[in-house]
mmCIF file of C-alpha atoms in Angstrom:
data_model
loop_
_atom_site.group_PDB
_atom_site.id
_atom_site.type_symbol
_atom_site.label_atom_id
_atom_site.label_comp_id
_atom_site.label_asym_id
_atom_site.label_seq_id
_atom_site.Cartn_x
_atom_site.Cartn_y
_atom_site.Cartn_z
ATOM 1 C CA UNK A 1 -42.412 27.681 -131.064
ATOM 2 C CA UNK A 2 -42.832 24.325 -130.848
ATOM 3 C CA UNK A 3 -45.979 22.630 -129.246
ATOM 4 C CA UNK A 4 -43.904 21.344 -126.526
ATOM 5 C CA UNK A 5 -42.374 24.686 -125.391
ATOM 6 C CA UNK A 6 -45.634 26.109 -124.996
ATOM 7 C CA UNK A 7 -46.926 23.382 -122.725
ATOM 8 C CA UNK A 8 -44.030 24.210 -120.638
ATOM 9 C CA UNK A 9 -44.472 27.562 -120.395
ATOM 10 C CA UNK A 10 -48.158 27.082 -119.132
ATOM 11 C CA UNK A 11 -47.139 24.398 -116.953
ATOM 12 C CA UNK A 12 -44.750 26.936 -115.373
ATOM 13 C CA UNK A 13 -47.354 29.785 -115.156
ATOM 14 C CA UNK A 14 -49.710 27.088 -113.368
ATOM 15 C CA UNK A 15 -47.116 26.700 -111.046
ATOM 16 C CA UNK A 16 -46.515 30.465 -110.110
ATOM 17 C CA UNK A 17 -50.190 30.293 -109.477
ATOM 18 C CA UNK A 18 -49.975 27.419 -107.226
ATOM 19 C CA UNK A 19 -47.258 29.671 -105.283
ATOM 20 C CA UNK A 20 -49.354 32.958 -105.449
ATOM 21 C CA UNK A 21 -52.396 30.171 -103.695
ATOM 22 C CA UNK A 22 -49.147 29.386 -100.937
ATOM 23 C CA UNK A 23 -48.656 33.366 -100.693
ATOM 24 C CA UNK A 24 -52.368 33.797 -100.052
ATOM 25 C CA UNK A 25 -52.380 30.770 -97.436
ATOM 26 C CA UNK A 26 -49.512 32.473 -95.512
ATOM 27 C CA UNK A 27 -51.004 35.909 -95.414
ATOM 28 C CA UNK A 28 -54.588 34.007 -93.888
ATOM 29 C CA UNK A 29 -51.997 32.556 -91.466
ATOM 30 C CA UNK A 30 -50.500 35.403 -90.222
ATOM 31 C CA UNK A 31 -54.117 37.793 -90.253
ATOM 32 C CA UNK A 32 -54.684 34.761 -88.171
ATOM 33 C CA UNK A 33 -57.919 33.564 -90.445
ATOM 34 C CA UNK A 34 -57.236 30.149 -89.834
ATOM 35 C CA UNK A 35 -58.830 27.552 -87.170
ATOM 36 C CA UNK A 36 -55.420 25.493 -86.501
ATOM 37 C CA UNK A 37 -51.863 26.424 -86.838
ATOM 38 C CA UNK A 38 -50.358 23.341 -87.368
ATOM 39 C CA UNK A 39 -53.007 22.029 -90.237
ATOM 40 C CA UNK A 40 -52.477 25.934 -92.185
ATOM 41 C CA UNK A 41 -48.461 24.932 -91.991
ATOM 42 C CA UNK A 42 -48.905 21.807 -93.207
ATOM 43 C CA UNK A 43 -51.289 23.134 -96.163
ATOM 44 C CA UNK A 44 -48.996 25.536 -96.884
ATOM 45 C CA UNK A 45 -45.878 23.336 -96.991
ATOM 46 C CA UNK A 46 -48.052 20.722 -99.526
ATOM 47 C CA UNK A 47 -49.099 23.836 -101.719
ATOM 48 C CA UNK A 48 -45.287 24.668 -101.991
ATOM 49 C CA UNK A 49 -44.387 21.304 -103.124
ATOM 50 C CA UNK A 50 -47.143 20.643 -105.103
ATOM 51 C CA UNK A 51 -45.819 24.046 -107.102
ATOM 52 C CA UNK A 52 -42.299 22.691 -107.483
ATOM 53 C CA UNK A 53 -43.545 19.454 -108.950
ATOM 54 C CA UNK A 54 -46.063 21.051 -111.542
ATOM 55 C CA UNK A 55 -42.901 23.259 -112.531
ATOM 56 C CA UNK A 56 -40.560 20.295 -112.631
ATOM 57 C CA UNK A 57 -43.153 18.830 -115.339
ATOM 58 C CA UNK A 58 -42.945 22.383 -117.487
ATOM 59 C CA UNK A 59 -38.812 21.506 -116.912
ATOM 60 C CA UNK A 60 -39.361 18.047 -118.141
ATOM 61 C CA UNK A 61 -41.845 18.981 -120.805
ATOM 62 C CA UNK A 62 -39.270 21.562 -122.240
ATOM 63 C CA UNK A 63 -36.795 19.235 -122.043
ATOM 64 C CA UNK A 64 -39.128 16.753 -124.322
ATOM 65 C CA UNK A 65 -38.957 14.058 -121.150
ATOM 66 C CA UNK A 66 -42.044 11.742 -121.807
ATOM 67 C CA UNK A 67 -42.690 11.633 -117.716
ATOM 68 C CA UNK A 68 -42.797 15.678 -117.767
ATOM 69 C CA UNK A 69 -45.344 15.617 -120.285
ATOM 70 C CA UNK A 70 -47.424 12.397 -118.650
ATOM 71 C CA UNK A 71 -46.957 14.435 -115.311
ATOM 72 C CA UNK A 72 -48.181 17.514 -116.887
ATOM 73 C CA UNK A 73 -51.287 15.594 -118.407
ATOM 74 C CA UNK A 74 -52.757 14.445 -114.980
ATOM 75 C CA UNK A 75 -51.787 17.939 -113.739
ATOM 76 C CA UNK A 76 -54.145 19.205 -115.873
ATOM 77 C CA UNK A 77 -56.896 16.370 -115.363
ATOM 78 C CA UNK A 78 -56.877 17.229 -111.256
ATOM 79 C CA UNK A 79 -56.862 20.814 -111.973
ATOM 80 C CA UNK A 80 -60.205 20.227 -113.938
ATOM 81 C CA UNK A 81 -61.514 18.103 -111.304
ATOM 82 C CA UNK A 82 -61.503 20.989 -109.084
ATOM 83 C CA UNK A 83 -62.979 22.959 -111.874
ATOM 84 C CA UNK A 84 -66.061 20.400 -111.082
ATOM 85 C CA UNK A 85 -65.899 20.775 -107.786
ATOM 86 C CA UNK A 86 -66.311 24.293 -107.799
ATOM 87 C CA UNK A 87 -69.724 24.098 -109.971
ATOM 88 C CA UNK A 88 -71.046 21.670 -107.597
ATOM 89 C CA UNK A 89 -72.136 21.827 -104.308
ATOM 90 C CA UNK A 90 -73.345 24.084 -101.941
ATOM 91 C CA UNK A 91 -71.102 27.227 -102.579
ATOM 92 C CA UNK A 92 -71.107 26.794 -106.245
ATOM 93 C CA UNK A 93 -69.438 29.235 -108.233
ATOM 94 C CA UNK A 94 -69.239 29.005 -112.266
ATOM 95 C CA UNK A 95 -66.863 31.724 -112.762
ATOM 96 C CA UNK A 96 -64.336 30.531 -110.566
ATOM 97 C CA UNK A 97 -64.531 27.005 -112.404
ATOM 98 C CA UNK A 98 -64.472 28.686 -115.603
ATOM 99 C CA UNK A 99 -61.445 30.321 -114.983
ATOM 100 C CA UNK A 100 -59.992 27.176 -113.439
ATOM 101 C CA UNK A 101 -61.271 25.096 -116.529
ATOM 102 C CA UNK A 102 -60.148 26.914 -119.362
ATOM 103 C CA UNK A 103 -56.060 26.704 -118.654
ATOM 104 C CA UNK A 104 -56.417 23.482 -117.809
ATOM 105 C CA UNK A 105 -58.007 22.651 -120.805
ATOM 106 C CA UNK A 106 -55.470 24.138 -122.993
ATOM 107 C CA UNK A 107 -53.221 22.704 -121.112
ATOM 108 C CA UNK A 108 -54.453 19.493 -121.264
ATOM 109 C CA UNK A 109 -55.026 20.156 -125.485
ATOM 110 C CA UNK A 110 -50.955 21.159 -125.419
ATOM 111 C CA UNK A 111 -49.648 18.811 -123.889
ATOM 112 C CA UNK A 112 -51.959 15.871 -125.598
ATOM 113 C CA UNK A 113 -50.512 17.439 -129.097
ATOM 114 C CA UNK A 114 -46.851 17.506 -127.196
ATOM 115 C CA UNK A 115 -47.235 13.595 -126.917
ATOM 116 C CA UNK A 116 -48.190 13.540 -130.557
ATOM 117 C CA UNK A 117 -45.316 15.204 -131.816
ATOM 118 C CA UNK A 118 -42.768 13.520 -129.755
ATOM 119 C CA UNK A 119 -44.391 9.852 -130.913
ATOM 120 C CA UNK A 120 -41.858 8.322 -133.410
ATOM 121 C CA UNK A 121 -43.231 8.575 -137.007
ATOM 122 C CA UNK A 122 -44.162 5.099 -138.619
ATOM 123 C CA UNK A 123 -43.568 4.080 -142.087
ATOM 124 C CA UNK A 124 -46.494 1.599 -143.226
ATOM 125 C CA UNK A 125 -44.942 -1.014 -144.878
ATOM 126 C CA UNK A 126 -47.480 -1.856 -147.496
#
């Protein structure tokens, strides 16, 4: 299986996460968990796109489209910067950022090989 195919594939699995996060947001709506209506709707409605684009870039990455895989790449970099977030702060949790950290770091090591392999090859004229 080629490098690329497997960034795909966890690009897509990122993305059924980001949906499950939309299902979970929905459910907190309707137990009725949230403070504002309009502003959980709103959230939900981002989280939904925000899933469609991360699986567009697993699309594009299977497809070998260079903006898939650049896509994918800062996918991976905001993912870990919530992986920070959630170490820091007042309701700091390692776990959690461990668990958000380590796909995103493969990810980030997948696609980052991806762009390797899909750079044309150079013959040194010496």
């Amino acid at each position: 299986m080629p490098i690329r195919l497997a960034a795909a594939a966890l690009l897509g699995l990122e993305a059924v996460g980001i949906l499950a996060l939309a299902g979970w947001q929905t459910v907190a709506l309707i137990g009725g968990d949230t403070d504002s209506v309009v502003s959980s709707i709103a959230l939900i409605v981002l989280t939904v796109i925000g899933a469609a684009i991360v699986a567009a870039f697993g699309v594009a990455t299977a497809r070998d489209v260079s903006a898939g895989r650049s896509g994918g790449i800062v996918t991976q970099l905001l993912v870990l910067s919530v992986a920070i977030g959630a170490i820091t702060g007042e309701w700091a949790a390692p776990g959690i950022a461990l668990l958000i950290a380590v796909p995103a770091v493969i990810g980030l090591i997948l696609l980052v090989l991806a762009v390797r392999a899909a750079a044309p090859r150079r013959r040194d004229d010496d």
